[in-house]
PDB file of C-alpha atoms in Angstrom:
ATOM      1  CA  THR A  10       0.000   0.000   0.000  1.00 39.00           C
ATOM      2  CA  TRP A  11       1.274   3.408  -1.005  1.00 41.00           C
ATOM      3  CA  ASP A  12       0.790   6.876   0.432  1.00 43.00           C
ATOM      4  CA  ALA A  13      -1.961   9.144  -0.926  1.00 46.00           C
ATOM      5  CA  GLU A  14       0.345  10.516  -3.606  1.00 45.00           C
ATOM      6  CA  GLY A  15       1.517   7.037  -4.610  1.00 44.00           C
ATOM      7  CA  GLN A  16       5.100   8.077  -3.922  1.00 44.00           C
ATOM      8  CA  ARG A  17       6.240   5.810  -1.118  1.00 46.00           C
ATOM      9  CA  PRO A  18       5.081   2.617   0.544  1.00 44.00           C
ATOM     10  CA  LEU A  19       3.321   2.825   3.879  1.00 42.00           C
ATOM     11  CA  ASP A  20       4.396   0.708   6.811  1.00 44.00           C
ATOM     12  CA  PRO A  21       2.629  -2.703   6.834  1.00 46.00           C
ATOM     13  CA  VAL A  22       0.308  -1.962   9.764  1.00 45.00           C
ATOM     14  CA  THR A  23      -0.943   1.334   8.335  1.00 42.00           C
ATOM     15  CA  GLY A  24      -1.112  -0.151   4.857  1.00 44.00           C
ATOM     16  CA  ASN A  25      -3.179  -3.121   5.998  1.00 43.00           C
ATOM     17  CA  THR A  26      -5.507  -0.874   7.995  1.00 41.00           C
ATOM     18  CA  ILE A  27      -6.089   1.414   5.021  1.00 41.00           C
ATOM     19  CA  ASP A  28      -6.543  -1.554   2.689  1.00 43.00           C
ATOM     20  CA  GLN A  29      -9.155  -3.100   4.962  1.00 43.00           C
ATOM     21  CA  ALA A  30     -10.954   0.191   5.556  1.00 43.00           C
ATOM     22  CA  THR A  31     -10.904   1.062   1.865  1.00 42.00           C
ATOM     23  CA  PHE A  32     -12.304  -2.344   0.994  1.00 43.00           C
ATOM     24  CA  VAL A  33     -15.111  -1.912   3.486  1.00 41.00           C
ATOM     25  CA  ALA A  34     -15.891   1.756   3.049  1.00 40.00           C
ATOM     26  CA  ALA A  35     -14.892   2.905  -0.401  1.00 42.00           C
ATOM     27  CA  SER A  36     -15.887  -0.060  -2.528  1.00 44.00           C
ATOM     28  CA  ALA A  37     -19.568  -0.593  -3.240  1.00 44.00           C
ATOM     29  CA  ASP A  38     -19.058  -4.287  -3.798  1.00 44.00           C
ATOM     30  CA  GLY A  39     -16.930  -4.545  -0.687  1.00 44.00           C
ATOM     31  CA  CYS A  40     -19.415  -2.729   1.494  1.00 45.00           C
ATOM     32  CA  LEU A  41     -22.376  -4.594   0.145  1.00 38.00           C
ATOM     33  CA  SER A  42     -20.583  -7.891   0.361  1.00 45.00           C
ATOM     34  CA  LEU A  43     -19.572  -7.314   3.956  1.00 46.00           C
ATOM     35  CA  ALA A  44     -22.894  -5.758   4.901  1.00 44.00           C
ATOM     36  CA  TYR A  45     -24.771  -8.847   3.798  1.00 43.00           C
ATOM     37  CA  GLN A  46     -22.421 -11.409   5.338  1.00 49.00           C
ATOM     38  CA  GLY A  47     -23.368 -13.245   8.495  1.00 47.00           C
ATOM     39  CA  SER A  48     -26.728 -14.116   9.931  1.00 41.00           C
ATOM     40  CA  GLY A  49     -27.794 -10.666  11.046  1.00 48.00           C
ATOM     41  CA  PRO A  50     -29.242  -7.749   9.117  1.00 49.00           C
ATOM     42  CA  PRO A  51     -27.002  -5.636   6.892  1.00 49.00           C
ATOM     43  CA  SER A  52     -24.704  -3.191   8.624  1.00 58.00           C
ATOM     44  CA  THR A  53     -26.651   0.027   8.787  1.00 64.00           C
ATOM     45  CA  GLY A  54     -23.466   2.058   8.893  1.00 65.00           C
ATOM     46  CA  ALA A  55     -22.005   0.429   5.775  1.00 68.00           C
ATOM     47  CA  LEU A  56     -25.229   0.855   3.850  1.00 69.00           C
ATOM     48  CA  GLU A  57     -25.563   4.447   4.986  1.00 73.00           C
ATOM     49  CA  LEU A  58     -21.988   5.162   3.979  1.00 74.00           C
ATOM     50  CA  ILE A  59     -22.175   3.780   0.450  1.00 74.00           C
ATOM     51  CA  THR A  60     -25.559   5.359  -0.197  1.00 74.00           C
ATOM     52  CA  SER A  61     -24.502   8.701   1.277  1.00 77.00           C
ATOM     53  CA  GLN A  62     -24.007  11.921  -0.606  1.00 83.00           C
ATOM     54  CA  SER A  63     -20.358  11.772   0.479  1.00 83.00           C
ATOM     55  CA  TYR A  64     -19.856   8.468  -1.335  1.00 84.00           C
ATOM     56  CA  SER A  65     -21.691   9.782  -4.383  1.00 88.00           C
ATOM     57  CA  ASP A  66     -19.482  12.875  -4.271  1.00 91.00           C
ATOM     58  CA  LEU A  67     -16.412  10.618  -4.115  1.00 91.00           C
ATOM     59  CA  GLN A  68     -17.508   8.881  -7.316  1.00 91.00           C
ATOM     60  CA  ASP A  69     -18.174  12.259  -8.946  1.00 93.00           C
ATOM     61  CA  ARG A  70     -14.709  13.541  -7.972  1.00 94.00           C
ATOM     62  CA  ILE A  71     -13.068  10.415  -9.365  1.00 94.00           C
ATOM     63  CA  ASN A  72     -15.033  10.672 -12.611  1.00 92.00           C
ATOM     64  CA  ALA A  73     -14.239  14.394 -12.949  1.00 95.00           C
ATOM     65  CA  ASP A  74     -10.520  13.978 -12.270  1.00 96.00           C
ATOM     66  CA  PRO A  75      -8.604  15.439 -15.247  1.00 97.00           C
ATOM     67  CA  GLU A  76      -6.378  12.367 -15.507  1.00 96.00           C
ATOM     68  CA  MET A  77      -9.401  10.059 -15.500  1.00 95.00           C
ATOM     69  CA  LEU A  78     -11.152  12.190 -18.106  1.00 96.00           C
ATOM     70  CA  ASP A  79      -8.028  12.029 -20.260  1.00 97.00           C
ATOM     71  CA  LEU A  80      -7.792   8.248 -19.859  1.00 96.00           C
ATOM     72  CA  HIS A  81     -11.442   7.771 -20.826  1.00 95.00           C
ATOM     73  CA  SER A  82     -11.002  10.105 -23.765  1.00 96.00           C
ATOM     74  CA  GLY A  83      -8.016   8.039 -24.865  1.00 97.00           C
ATOM     75  CA  TRP A  84     -10.143   4.888 -24.661  1.00 96.00           C
ATOM     76  CA  ARG A  85     -12.844   6.498 -26.837  1.00 96.00           C
ATOM     77  CA  ARG A  86     -10.265   7.656 -29.401  1.00 97.00           C
ATOM     78  CA  CYS A  87      -8.695   4.211 -29.525  1.00 97.00           C
ATOM     79  CA  MET A  88     -12.076   2.527 -29.997  1.00 96.00           C
ATOM     80  CA  SER A  89     -13.055   5.107 -32.615  1.00 97.00           C
ATOM     81  CA  ASP A  90      -9.818   4.452 -34.504  1.00 97.00           C
ATOM     82  CA  ARG A  91     -11.060   0.862 -34.787  1.00 96.00           C
ATOM     83  CA  GLY A  92     -14.418   2.028 -36.147  1.00 96.00           C
ATOM     84  CA  LEU A  93     -16.215   1.505 -32.833  1.00 96.00           C
ATOM     85  CA  ARG A  94     -18.357   4.401 -31.616  1.00 94.00           C
ATOM     86  CA  TYR A  95     -18.826   3.812 -27.901  1.00 94.00           C
ATOM     87  CA  GLN A  96     -18.620   6.527 -25.261  1.00 93.00           C
ATOM     88  CA  VAL A  97     -18.067   4.199 -22.300  1.00 91.00           C
ATOM     89  CA  ALA A  98     -17.237   0.513 -21.883  1.00 90.00           C
ATOM     90  CA  GLN A  99     -20.696  -0.205 -20.450  1.00 91.00           C
ATOM     91  CA  GLN A 100     -22.168   0.604 -23.859  1.00 93.00           C
ATOM     92  CA  VAL A 101     -20.209  -2.303 -25.346  1.00 94.00           C
ATOM     93  CA  ILE A 102     -21.727  -4.665 -22.790  1.00 93.00           C
ATOM     94  CA  ASP A 103     -25.209  -3.212 -23.259  1.00 93.00           C
ATOM     95  CA  HIS A 104     -24.928  -3.541 -27.047  1.00 94.00           C
ATOM     96  CA  LEU A 105     -23.854  -7.185 -26.892  1.00 93.00           C
ATOM     97  CA  ASP A 106     -26.501  -7.975 -24.285  1.00 93.00           C
ATOM     98  CA  ALA A 107     -29.253  -6.408 -26.417  1.00 93.00           C
ATOM     99  CA  ARG A 108     -28.161  -8.449 -29.427  1.00 92.00           C
ATOM    100  CA  ALA A 109     -28.139 -11.646 -27.357  1.00 91.00           C
ATOM    101  CA  GLN A 110     -31.621 -10.879 -26.042  1.00 90.00           C
ATOM    102  CA  ASP A 111     -32.862 -10.257 -29.583  1.00 88.00           C
ATOM    103  CA  ILE A 112     -31.479 -13.604 -30.704  1.00 87.00           C
ATOM    104  CA  ALA A 113     -33.073 -15.366 -27.744  1.00 85.00           C
ATOM    105  CA  HIS A 114     -36.390 -13.672 -28.430  1.00 83.00           C
ATOM    106  CA  GLU A 115     -36.327 -14.694 -32.105  1.00 81.00           C
ATOM    107  CA  ALA A 116     -35.470 -18.274 -31.151  1.00 78.00           C
ATOM    108  CA  GLU A 117     -38.326 -18.694 -28.658  1.00 76.00           C
ATOM    109  CA  SER A 118     -40.709 -21.435 -29.665  1.00 66.00           C
ATOM    110  CA  ASP A 119     -43.759 -19.147 -29.701  1.00 66.00           C
ATOM    111  CA  HIS A 120     -42.096 -16.701 -32.118  1.00 65.00           C
ATOM    112  CA  HIS A 121     -40.369 -18.963 -34.650  1.00 62.00           C
ATOM    113  CA  ASP A 122     -39.069 -15.886 -36.428  1.00 72.00           C
ATOM    114  CA  ALA A 123     -35.688 -17.546 -36.903  1.00 77.00           C
ATOM    115  CA  THR A 124     -34.941 -21.100 -37.903  1.00 82.00           C
ATOM    116  CA  PRO A 125     -32.499 -23.080 -35.786  1.00 83.00           C
ATOM    117  CA  GLU A 126     -29.908 -22.614 -38.539  1.00 89.00           C
ATOM    118  CA  GLN A 127     -30.471 -18.859 -38.601  1.00 87.00           C
ATOM    119  CA  THR A 128     -30.250 -18.751 -34.812  1.00 86.00           C
ATOM    120  CA  ALA A 129     -26.966 -20.653 -34.882  1.00 89.00           C
ATOM    121  CA  GLU A 130     -25.625 -18.230 -37.492  1.00 92.00           C
ATOM    122  CA  LEU A 131     -26.699 -15.203 -35.424  1.00 91.00           C
ATOM    123  CA  ILE A 132     -25.034 -16.677 -32.336  1.00 92.00           C
ATOM    124  CA  ALA A 133     -21.821 -17.323 -34.276  1.00 93.00           C
ATOM    125  CA  GLU A 134     -21.830 -13.721 -35.561  1.00 94.00           C
ATOM    126  CA  LEU A 135     -22.435 -12.422 -32.059  1.00 94.00           C
ATOM    127  CA  ARG A 136     -19.612 -14.565 -30.689  1.00 95.00           C
ATOM    128  CA  THR A 137     -17.224 -13.240 -33.368  1.00 95.00           C
ATOM    129  CA  ASP A 138     -18.263  -9.638 -32.687  1.00 95.00           C
ATOM    130  CA  GLU A 139     -17.937 -10.171 -28.946  1.00 94.00           C
ATOM    131  CA  ILE A 140     -14.377 -11.441 -29.335  1.00 95.00           C
ATOM    132  CA  GLU A 141     -13.449  -8.541 -31.622  1.00 95.00           C
ATOM    133  CA  LEU A 142     -14.954  -6.027 -29.190  1.00 95.00           C
ATOM    134  CA  ALA A 143     -13.225  -7.671 -26.236  1.00 94.00           C
ATOM    135  CA  VAL A 144      -9.850  -7.496 -27.982  1.00 95.00           C
ATOM    136  CA  ALA A 145     -10.425  -3.845 -28.937  1.00 96.00           C
ATOM    137  CA  ASP A 146     -11.569  -2.957 -25.415  1.00 95.00           C
ATOM    138  CA  TRP A 147      -8.615  -4.807 -23.870  1.00 94.00           C
ATOM    139  CA  THR A 148      -6.172  -3.007 -26.148  1.00 96.00           C
ATOM    140  CA  CYS A 149      -7.786   0.386 -25.652  1.00 96.00           C
ATOM    141  CA  SER A 150      -8.137  -0.063 -21.879  1.00 94.00           C
ATOM    142  CA  ARG A 151      -4.503  -0.876 -21.204  1.00 95.00           C
ATOM    143  CA  GLU A 152      -3.410   2.606 -20.088  1.00 95.00           C
ATOM    144  CA  LEU A 153      -6.664   3.166 -18.206  1.00 94.00           C
ATOM    145  CA  MET A 154      -6.201  -0.088 -16.287  1.00 94.00           C
ATOM    146  CA  GLU A 155      -2.599   0.774 -15.461  1.00 95.00           C
ATOM    147  CA  ARG A 156      -3.162   4.332 -14.251  1.00 95.00           C
ATOM    148  CA  ALA A 157      -6.735   4.456 -12.915  1.00 94.00           C
ATOM    149  CA  PRO A 158      -6.129   2.424  -9.739  1.00 94.00           C
ATOM    150  CA  GLY A 159      -3.582   4.975  -8.510  1.00 94.00           C
ATOM    151  CA  ILE A 160      -5.933   7.848  -9.223  1.00 95.00           C
ATOM    152  CA  ILE A 161      -8.827   6.102  -7.514  1.00 94.00           C
ATOM    153  CA  ARG A 162      -6.614   5.181  -4.558  1.00 94.00           C
ATOM    154  CA  ARG A 163      -5.799   8.858  -3.905  1.00 94.00           C
ATOM    155  CA  TYR A 164      -9.490   9.682  -3.641  1.00 94.00           C
ATOM    156  CA  GLU A 165     -10.286   6.578  -1.592  1.00 91.00           C
ATOM    157  CA  VAL A 166      -7.559   7.360   0.939  1.00 92.00           C
ATOM    158  CA  GLU A 167      -8.964  10.871   1.307  1.00 91.00           C
ATOM    159  CA  PHE A 168     -12.467   9.418   1.707  1.00 90.00           C
ATOM    160  CA  VAL A 169     -11.292   6.945   4.356  1.00 88.00           C
ATOM    161  CA  ARG A 170      -9.570   9.726   6.294  1.00 90.00           C
ATOM    162  CA  GLU A 171     -12.687  11.903   6.138  1.00 88.00           C
ATOM    163  CA  HIS A 172     -14.916   9.071   7.400  1.00 84.00           C
ATOM    164  CA  GLU A 173     -12.520   7.312   9.762  1.00 86.00           C
ATOM    165  CA  ASP A 174     -14.886   7.262  12.763  1.00 84.00           C
ATOM    166  CA  LEU A 175     -17.739   5.701  10.814  1.00 80.00           C
ATOM    167  CA  ILE A 176     -15.404   3.183   9.171  1.00 80.00           C
ATOM    168  CA  ILE A 177     -14.055   2.097  12.552  1.00 83.00           C
ATOM    169  CA  GLN A 178     -17.629   1.708  13.749  1.00 79.00           C
ATOM    170  CA  ILE A 179     -18.453  -0.454  10.678  1.00 77.00           C
ATOM    171  CA  LEU A 180     -15.352  -2.596  11.224  1.00 78.00           C
ATOM    172  CA  ASP A 181     -16.290  -3.053  14.887  1.00 80.00           C
ATOM    173  CA  GLN A 182     -19.824  -4.103  13.874  1.00 76.00           C
ATOM    174  CA  GLN A 183     -18.419  -6.591  11.383  1.00 72.00           C
ATOM    175  CA  SER A 184     -16.011  -8.111  13.887  1.00 76.00           C
ATOM    176  CA  GLN A 185     -18.830  -8.531  16.432  1.00 77.00           C
ATOM    177  CA  GLY A 186     -21.285  -9.905  13.859  1.00 62.00           C
TER     178      GLY A 186
END
């Protein structure tokens, strides 16, 4: 674990504490995962934290960071250079999902709009397109995947410091649960 500027490693105790707190408090999946573990009800504090305006503001600050904007712009340019007009990676997933749903709908027995052979051909085309899109996304995401974690980490560390008392309370609840 590195300091907020990503310049030097933190000592192991501090690093582990920040890692654990960041996992619990600054990651929606982490908070939700931990909040729903165990036999009791979800941790009210964890749910309040990740649904708070502060957490929403954290996401907004990360998304508005000039480096992040530049990285996303680079991804769009790279995809566009390959003839792919997506603004964000989620659009790729949504596009493929919509095509798969269309194929499934056409193949349903009560529709019979596509023969089994046509359905197989549509699935093969979708599979080919999915692979091509995945390769393009992987290639275009390389710099984003290398640099974004450090940018996000800076904001998460700040968030953890701002909400230290609540995070300690959440950790205590989790250890008692």
